[in-house]
Coordinates of C-alpha atoms in Angstrom, one line a residue:
M12 CA -3.7 -20.5 -25.5
D13 CA -5.9 -20.6 -22.4
I14 CA -4.5 -23.0 -19.8
D15 CA -7.8 -24.7 -19.5
L16 CA -8.0 -25.3 -23.2
E17 CA -4.5 -26.7 -23.2
T18 CA -5.5 -29.1 -20.5
F19 CA -8.6 -30.0 -22.4
R20 CA -6.6 -30.7 -25.6
A21 CA -4.1 -32.9 -23.7
E22 CA -6.9 -34.9 -22.1
T23 CA -8.8 -35.2 -25.3
R24 CA -5.8 -36.4 -27.2
A25 CA -5.0 -39.0 -24.6
W26 CA -8.6 -40.2 -24.6
L27 CA -8.8 -40.5 -28.4
E28 CA -5.5 -42.3 -28.6
E29 CA -6.7 -44.8 -26.0
N30 CA -10.3 -45.3 -27.2
C31 CA -10.3 -44.9 -31.0
P32 CA -9.8 -48.4 -32.4
P33 CA -7.0 -48.6 -35.1
A34 CA -9.5 -49.7 -37.7
M35 CA -11.4 -46.5 -37.2
R36 CA -8.2 -44.5 -38.1
T37 CA -8.1 -45.8 -41.6
P38 CA -9.7 -44.1 -44.7
M39 CA -13.2 -45.3 -45.5
R40 CA -13.2 -47.6 -48.6
S41 CA -16.8 -47.0 -49.5
E42 CA -20.2 -45.9 -48.2
K43 CA -20.5 -49.3 -46.5
D44 CA -17.9 -48.2 -44.0
A45 CA -20.1 -45.3 -42.8
T46 CA -21.8 -45.8 -39.4
W47 CA -25.5 -45.0 -39.3
G48 CA -26.7 -46.8 -36.2
G49 CA -30.5 -47.3 -35.8
R50 CA -32.7 -50.0 -34.5
N51 CA -31.3 -52.5 -37.0
P52 CA -27.7 -51.3 -37.5
V53 CA -25.3 -52.8 -40.1
F54 CA -21.6 -52.6 -39.4
A55 CA -19.0 -53.6 -42.0
H56 CA -16.5 -53.9 -39.1
P57 CA -17.2 -54.5 -35.4
D58 CA -15.0 -51.6 -34.3
Q59 CA -17.6 -49.2 -36.0
K60 CA -20.1 -50.1 -33.2
L61 CA -17.4 -49.9 -30.5
W62 CA -16.3 -46.4 -31.7
M63 CA -19.9 -45.2 -32.0
D64 CA -20.8 -46.5 -28.5
R65 CA -17.7 -45.0 -26.9
M66 CA -18.2 -41.6 -28.5
G67 CA -21.9 -41.7 -27.8
A68 CA -21.4 -42.5 -24.1
R69 CA -19.2 -39.4 -23.8
G70 CA -21.7 -37.2 -25.8
W71 CA -19.0 -36.6 -28.4
T72 CA -21.1 -37.7 -31.4
V73 CA -22.8 -34.3 -30.8
P74 CA -20.1 -32.5 -28.7
D75 CA -21.8 -29.1 -28.7
W76 CA -25.3 -30.3 -27.7
P77 CA -26.4 -29.8 -24.1
S78 CA -25.4 -32.7 -21.9
E79 CA -29.1 -33.2 -20.7
Y80 CA -30.0 -34.1 -24.3
G81 CA -27.1 -36.6 -24.8
G82 CA -24.5 -34.1 -26.0
G83 CA -21.0 -33.4 -24.7
G84 CA -21.9 -29.9 -23.5
L85 CA -18.6 -28.6 -24.9
S86 CA -18.0 -24.9 -25.7
P87 CA -17.3 -23.9 -29.3
A88 CA -13.6 -23.7 -28.6
E89 CA -13.6 -27.2 -27.0
T90 CA -15.6 -28.6 -29.9
K91 CA -13.0 -27.2 -32.3
I92 CA -10.2 -28.8 -30.4
L93 CA -12.0 -32.1 -30.4
R94 CA -12.4 -32.0 -34.2
E95 CA -8.7 -31.0 -34.6
E96 CA -7.5 -33.9 -32.5
M97 CA -9.8 -36.3 -34.3
A98 CA -8.3 -35.0 -37.6
R99 CA -4.8 -35.4 -36.2
L100 CA -5.4 -39.1 -35.4
K101 CA -7.4 -39.5 -38.7
C102 CA -10.4 -40.7 -36.7
R103 CA -13.5 -41.6 -38.7
N104 CA -16.8 -39.9 -38.0
P105 CA -18.3 -42.1 -35.3
L106 CA -21.9 -41.6 -36.5
N107 CA -23.5 -40.4 -39.8
S108 CA -26.9 -39.2 -38.9
F109 CA -29.6 -37.0 -40.4
G110 CA -30.8 -36.7 -36.8
I111 CA -27.6 -35.0 -35.9
S112 CA -27.1 -32.9 -39.0
M113 CA -30.7 -31.8 -39.6
L114 CA -33.4 -32.8 -37.1
G115 CA -31.4 -32.2 -33.9
P116 CA -30.8 -28.5 -34.5
A117 CA -34.5 -28.0 -35.4
L118 CA -35.6 -29.8 -32.3
L119 CA -33.3 -27.8 -30.1
K120 CA -34.8 -24.6 -31.4
Y121 CA -38.5 -25.6 -31.9
G122 CA -39.2 -28.8 -30.1
T123 CA -41.0 -29.2 -26.8
E124 CA -39.1 -30.3 -23.7
A125 CA -40.7 -33.8 -24.0
Q126 CA -39.7 -34.1 -27.7
K127 CA -36.1 -33.1 -26.9
L128 CA -35.9 -35.6 -24.1
E129 CA -37.5 -38.4 -26.1
H130 CA -35.5 -38.0 -29.3
L131 CA -32.2 -36.2 -28.9
P132 CA -30.4 -38.6 -26.5
R133 CA -31.3 -41.5 -28.8
I134 CA -30.0 -39.6 -31.8
A135 CA -26.8 -38.9 -30.0
R136 CA -26.2 -42.5 -29.1
G137 CA -27.0 -43.7 -32.6
E138 CA -30.1 -45.7 -31.5
M139 CA -32.5 -44.2 -34.0
R140 CA -32.0 -43.5 -37.7
W141 CA -34.0 -40.7 -39.4
C142 CA -35.0 -39.8 -42.9
Q143 CA -36.4 -36.6 -44.3
G144 CA -39.8 -36.3 -45.9
Y145 CA -39.6 -33.0 -47.8
S146 CA -39.6 -33.4 -51.7
E147 CA -42.6 -34.7 -53.5
P148 CA -43.1 -35.6 -57.2
N149 CA -44.6 -32.2 -58.0
A150 CA -42.9 -30.2 -55.2
G151 CA -39.1 -30.4 -55.3
S152 CA -37.7 -27.0 -56.1
D153 CA -41.0 -25.4 -55.2
L154 CA -41.0 -27.2 -51.8
A155 CA -43.9 -25.1 -50.4
G156 CA -46.2 -26.6 -53.1
L157 CA -46.2 -29.9 -51.3
Q158 CA -49.6 -31.8 -51.2
A159 CA -49.1 -34.7 -48.7
S160 CA -51.9 -34.0 -46.3
A161 CA -52.6 -34.4 -42.6
E162 CA -56.3 -34.3 -41.7
D163 CA -57.3 -33.4 -38.2
A164 CA -58.7 -36.4 -36.4
G165 CA -58.9 -35.2 -32.8
D166 CA -55.8 -36.1 -30.9
H167 CA -54.0 -37.3 -34.1
Y168 CA -53.6 -36.6 -37.8
I169 CA -54.3 -38.9 -40.7
V170 CA -51.5 -38.5 -43.2
N171 CA -51.8 -39.4 -46.9
G172 CA -49.5 -38.7 -49.8
Q173 CA -46.2 -39.4 -51.4
K174 CA -42.6 -38.2 -50.9
V175 CA -39.7 -38.8 -53.3
W176 CA -35.9 -38.7 -53.2
T177 CA -36.2 -39.8 -49.5
S178 CA -32.6 -40.7 -48.7
Y179 CA -32.4 -44.1 -47.0
A180 CA -36.1 -44.2 -46.2
D181 CA -36.0 -48.0 -46.6
Q182 CA -33.5 -48.2 -43.7
A183 CA -34.7 -45.4 -41.5
D184 CA -36.6 -45.9 -38.2
W185 CA -38.4 -42.5 -38.1
I186 CA -39.1 -39.6 -40.5
F187 CA -39.4 -35.9 -40.0
C188 CA -42.0 -34.8 -42.5
L189 CA -43.7 -31.8 -44.0
V190 CA -47.4 -32.1 -44.4
R191 CA -50.2 -29.8 -45.5
T192 CA -52.7 -29.0 -42.7
D193 CA -54.3 -26.0 -44.4
K194 CA -55.0 -26.0 -48.2
T195 CA -55.9 -22.3 -48.2
S196 CA -52.4 -21.0 -47.6
K197 CA -49.2 -22.2 -49.4
Q198 CA -46.4 -21.6 -46.9
G199 CA -48.8 -20.9 -44.1
G200 CA -50.5 -24.2 -44.3
I201 CA -47.7 -26.6 -43.6
S202 CA -46.9 -28.5 -40.4
F203 CA -43.8 -30.4 -39.4
V204 CA -44.4 -33.8 -37.9
L205 CA -42.4 -36.8 -36.7
F206 CA -43.5 -40.4 -37.0
D207 CA -42.3 -44.0 -36.9
M208 CA -41.6 -45.6 -40.3
A209 CA -43.0 -48.8 -38.9
S210 CA -46.4 -47.2 -38.6
E211 CA -49.2 -48.9 -40.4
G212 CA -49.7 -47.4 -43.9
V213 CA -46.0 -46.4 -44.5
S214 CA -44.2 -48.0 -47.5
T215 CA -41.0 -47.3 -49.5
K216 CA -39.6 -48.2 -52.9
P217 CA -35.9 -47.7 -53.8
I218 CA -34.9 -45.5 -56.8
L219 CA -31.9 -46.9 -58.7
L220 CA -29.4 -44.3 -59.7
I221 CA -26.9 -44.2 -62.6
S222 CA -24.1 -44.9 -60.1
G223 CA -25.6 -48.3 -59.4
N224 CA -26.3 -47.4 -55.8
S225 CA -29.7 -46.5 -54.4
P226 CA -29.7 -44.2 -51.4
F227 CA -33.0 -42.6 -52.6
C228 CA -36.5 -43.9 -52.2
E229 CA -40.1 -43.1 -53.0
T230 CA -42.1 -43.1 -49.8
F231 CA -45.9 -43.6 -49.6
F232 CA -48.3 -42.7 -46.8
D233 CA -51.7 -44.4 -46.7
N234 CA -53.9 -43.3 -43.8
V235 CA -51.0 -43.1 -41.4
K236 CA -52.0 -42.2 -37.9
V237 CA -49.7 -39.6 -36.3
P238 CA -50.3 -38.3 -32.8
K239 CA -50.5 -34.5 -32.6
A240 CA -47.9 -34.7 -29.8
N241 CA -45.4 -35.5 -32.6
R242 CA -46.0 -32.1 -34.3
V243 CA -43.0 -29.8 -33.9
H244 CA -43.9 -26.1 -33.4
D245 CA -47.4 -24.8 -34.0
E246 CA -49.8 -26.1 -36.5
N247 CA -49.3 -24.4 -39.9
K248 CA -46.0 -23.0 -38.7
G249 CA -43.9 -25.9 -40.1
W250 CA -42.4 -23.7 -42.9
D251 CA -40.4 -21.9 -40.2
V252 CA -39.0 -25.3 -39.0
A253 CA -38.4 -26.4 -42.6
K254 CA -36.4 -23.3 -43.5
Y255 CA -34.3 -23.6 -40.3
L256 CA -33.6 -27.2 -41.0
L257 CA -32.7 -26.6 -44.6
G258 CA -30.0 -24.2 -43.5
H259 CA -28.4 -27.1 -41.5
E260 CA -28.9 -29.5 -44.4
R261 CA -27.1 -27.2 -46.8
E262 CA -24.3 -26.7 -44.3
M263 CA -24.0 -30.5 -44.1
I264 CA -23.9 -30.9 -47.9
S265 CA -21.4 -28.1 -48.3
G266 CA -19.1 -30.1 -46.0
M267 CA -18.5 -32.5 -48.8
G268 CA -16.4 -29.9 -50.5
L269 CA -14.2 -29.2 -47.5
A270 CA -10.4 -29.6 -47.6
S271 CA -9.4 -33.2 -47.3
R272 CA -6.8 -34.7 -44.9
G273 CA -3.4 -36.0 -45.6
E274 CA -4.5 -39.3 -46.9
D275 CA -6.4 -37.7 -49.8
P276 CA -5.6 -39.7 -53.0
L277 CA -5.5 -36.4 -54.9
I278 CA -2.5 -35.2 -52.8
E279 CA -0.9 -38.6 -53.3
S280 CA -1.4 -38.3 -57.1
A281 CA 0.2 -34.9 -57.1
R282 CA 3.2 -36.2 -55.1
R283 CA 3.6 -39.1 -57.6
G284 CA 4.2 -36.5 -60.3
V285 CA 1.3 -37.0 -62.6
D286 CA 0.9 -35.0 -65.8
P287 CA 2.1 -31.4 -65.0
I288 CA -1.1 -29.8 -66.2
L289 CA -3.1 -32.1 -64.0
R290 CA -0.7 -31.4 -61.1
A291 CA -1.3 -27.7 -61.5
Q292 CA -5.1 -28.3 -61.6
I293 CA -4.8 -30.3 -58.3
A294 CA -2.7 -27.5 -56.7
L295 CA -5.4 -24.9 -57.7
F296 CA -8.1 -27.1 -56.3
E297 CA -6.2 -27.5 -53.0
V298 CA -5.9 -23.7 -52.7
R299 CA -9.6 -23.3 -53.3
S300 CA -10.4 -26.1 -51.0
K301 CA -8.4 -24.7 -48.1
A302 CA -9.9 -21.3 -48.6
F303 CA -13.4 -22.9 -48.5
S304 CA -12.4 -24.7 -45.3
A305 CA -11.4 -21.5 -43.6
M306 CA -14.6 -19.8 -44.8
S307 CA -16.6 -22.8 -43.5
E308 CA -15.0 -22.6 -40.1
R309 CA -15.9 -18.9 -39.9
F310 CA -19.4 -19.6 -41.0
I311 CA -19.9 -22.3 -38.3
D312 CA -18.7 -19.9 -35.6
E313 CA -21.1 -17.2 -36.9
L314 CA -24.0 -19.7 -37.1
K315 CA -23.5 -20.9 -33.5
A316 CA -23.2 -17.3 -32.3
G317 CA -26.5 -16.4 -34.2
R318 CA -24.7 -13.9 -36.4
A319 CA -24.8 -15.9 -39.7
H320 CA -26.6 -14.3 -42.6
P321 CA -29.8 -16.3 -43.3
A322 CA -28.7 -16.9 -46.9
Q323 CA -25.1 -17.9 -46.1
P324 CA -26.0 -21.7 -46.0
S325 CA -27.0 -21.3 -49.7
M326 CA -23.6 -19.8 -50.5
M327 CA -21.8 -22.6 -48.7
K328 CA -23.9 -25.3 -50.3
Y329 CA -23.4 -24.0 -53.8
Y330 CA -19.6 -23.7 -53.6
G331 CA -19.2 -26.9 -51.5
T332 CA -21.1 -28.7 -54.2
E333 CA -19.0 -27.4 -57.0
L334 CA -15.8 -28.2 -55.1
N335 CA -16.9 -31.8 -54.4
K336 CA -17.7 -32.3 -58.1
A337 CA -14.3 -30.8 -59.1
R338 CA -12.5 -33.1 -56.7
H339 CA -14.0 -36.2 -58.1
E340 CA -13.4 -35.0 -61.7
L341 CA -9.7 -34.7 -60.8
L342 CA -9.7 -38.1 -59.1
M343 CA -11.0 -39.6 -62.3
A344 CA -8.4 -37.8 -64.4
A345 CA -5.6 -38.8 -62.0
G346 CA -6.7 -42.4 -62.1
G347 CA -6.7 -42.6 -65.9
S348 CA -8.3 -45.6 -67.6
D349 CA -8.2 -47.6 -64.4
T350 CA -11.0 -45.5 -62.9
L351 CA -13.3 -46.5 -65.7
E352 CA -13.3 -50.1 -64.3
W353 CA -16.6 -50.9 -62.7
E354 CA -16.7 -54.4 -61.2
S355 CA -13.4 -55.9 -60.0
E356 CA -12.2 -56.2 -56.4
A357 CA -9.0 -54.4 -57.5
S358 CA -11.1 -51.2 -58.2
N359 CA -13.2 -51.8 -55.0
H360 CA -16.1 -52.5 -57.3
G361 CA -15.7 -49.3 -59.2
A362 CA -15.7 -47.1 -56.1
A363 CA -14.1 -44.1 -57.9
P364 CA -16.6 -43.9 -60.9
R365 CA -19.5 -44.6 -58.6
A366 CA -18.5 -41.8 -56.3
W367 CA -18.0 -39.5 -59.3
L368 CA -21.4 -40.2 -60.6
R369 CA -22.9 -39.7 -57.2
T370 CA -21.6 -36.1 -57.1
K371 CA -24.0 -35.3 -59.9
A372 CA -26.8 -35.4 -57.4
N373 CA -25.1 -32.7 -55.2
S374 CA -26.4 -30.0 -57.5
I375 CA -30.0 -31.2 -56.8
E376 CA -30.3 -32.4 -53.2
G377 CA -31.0 -29.9 -50.5
G378 CA -32.3 -27.5 -53.1
T379 CA -30.9 -27.2 -56.6
S380 CA -27.9 -25.0 -57.5
E381 CA -30.3 -22.7 -59.4
I382 CA -32.4 -22.2 -56.2
Q383 CA -29.2 -21.4 -54.2
L384 CA -28.1 -18.9 -56.8
N385 CA -31.6 -17.2 -56.7
I386 CA -31.4 -17.0 -52.9
I387 CA -27.9 -15.5 -53.0
A388 CA -29.0 -13.0 -55.7
K389 CA -32.0 -11.8 -53.8
R390 CA -30.9 -11.9 -50.2
I391 CA -27.2 -11.2 -50.4
L392 CA -26.7 -9.2 -53.6
D393 CA -30.1 -7.5 -53.3
L394 CA -30.9 -8.1 -57.0
P395 CA -34.5 -7.8 -58.2
S396 CA -36.6 -11.0 -58.4

């Protein structure tokens, strides 16, 4: 290995060992242990904030972003080493953020310098929590059919309409949102705007899921005033931003199917010698998971080098989704009747069945599996429409 990279690995390992609190090296028990930051952050443990702040100050919540925008300025090889060392120590992700996984890459490509300087450092430090305003009641799979409108009012737009399946809208500070600015063109009449969820005329309503949790919301806009300075890219060119962002969203969702670390309860079940048929199924799953992990690493390298096929995120999203569903099916099978328990502290209030039920949404969010298969068929396999 390059001597500079060896030095970087040694320094990174030392820094992580000194700065990652022990509580942040333990498996997450539930979604409540995830760190989202924002203007009104909620931490299940005080070390979550400590870990987020330490990583944010170093730019390592977004290690490969430019340092002038709050990132770590690391090369792809250094970023990979950082992730490997975090995995070795079993460090938790310091910050969950749609700003990092979706909006940030889109702003880096399409945002103005003022927009980058205003938003990216705050995203990197976990100071602002974002939600996504894409799907509508009659425009989900056919996203370009959206109707939420932005009427020109001089130096600002007046936004009206409704979004649905808006993840964590009731807890987000800002929204990145697709709006219609030209009714005469479907894909060519959409703009991409950013605005504060505290703006007058914005309201949200949670949607309760079968799992008992409610990450999704309906979101309503009633004459919301949005400065034109908050539009990303040209007016009516928002579809370009939307497609680019969707690629990163699908990459994020596909990550749920990545190979797990040593503390994986599936591995522990296999070691305990569960039913031999189930043990074989777990072994097969692990082989597929590790193959997907290797494929994902290659894809990320190609994406950062600008060589990834435009349809590759669809392929990753589809297979990652199927893997994640298979993983939770196996966890339910390995746990037996105990995993049917729903309320007690012993079962962590039904964490296993709630997580299993949550995976059912993986086939819908970020574009349905049928949409992904259509994209793969047309753009990779060159099959007729």
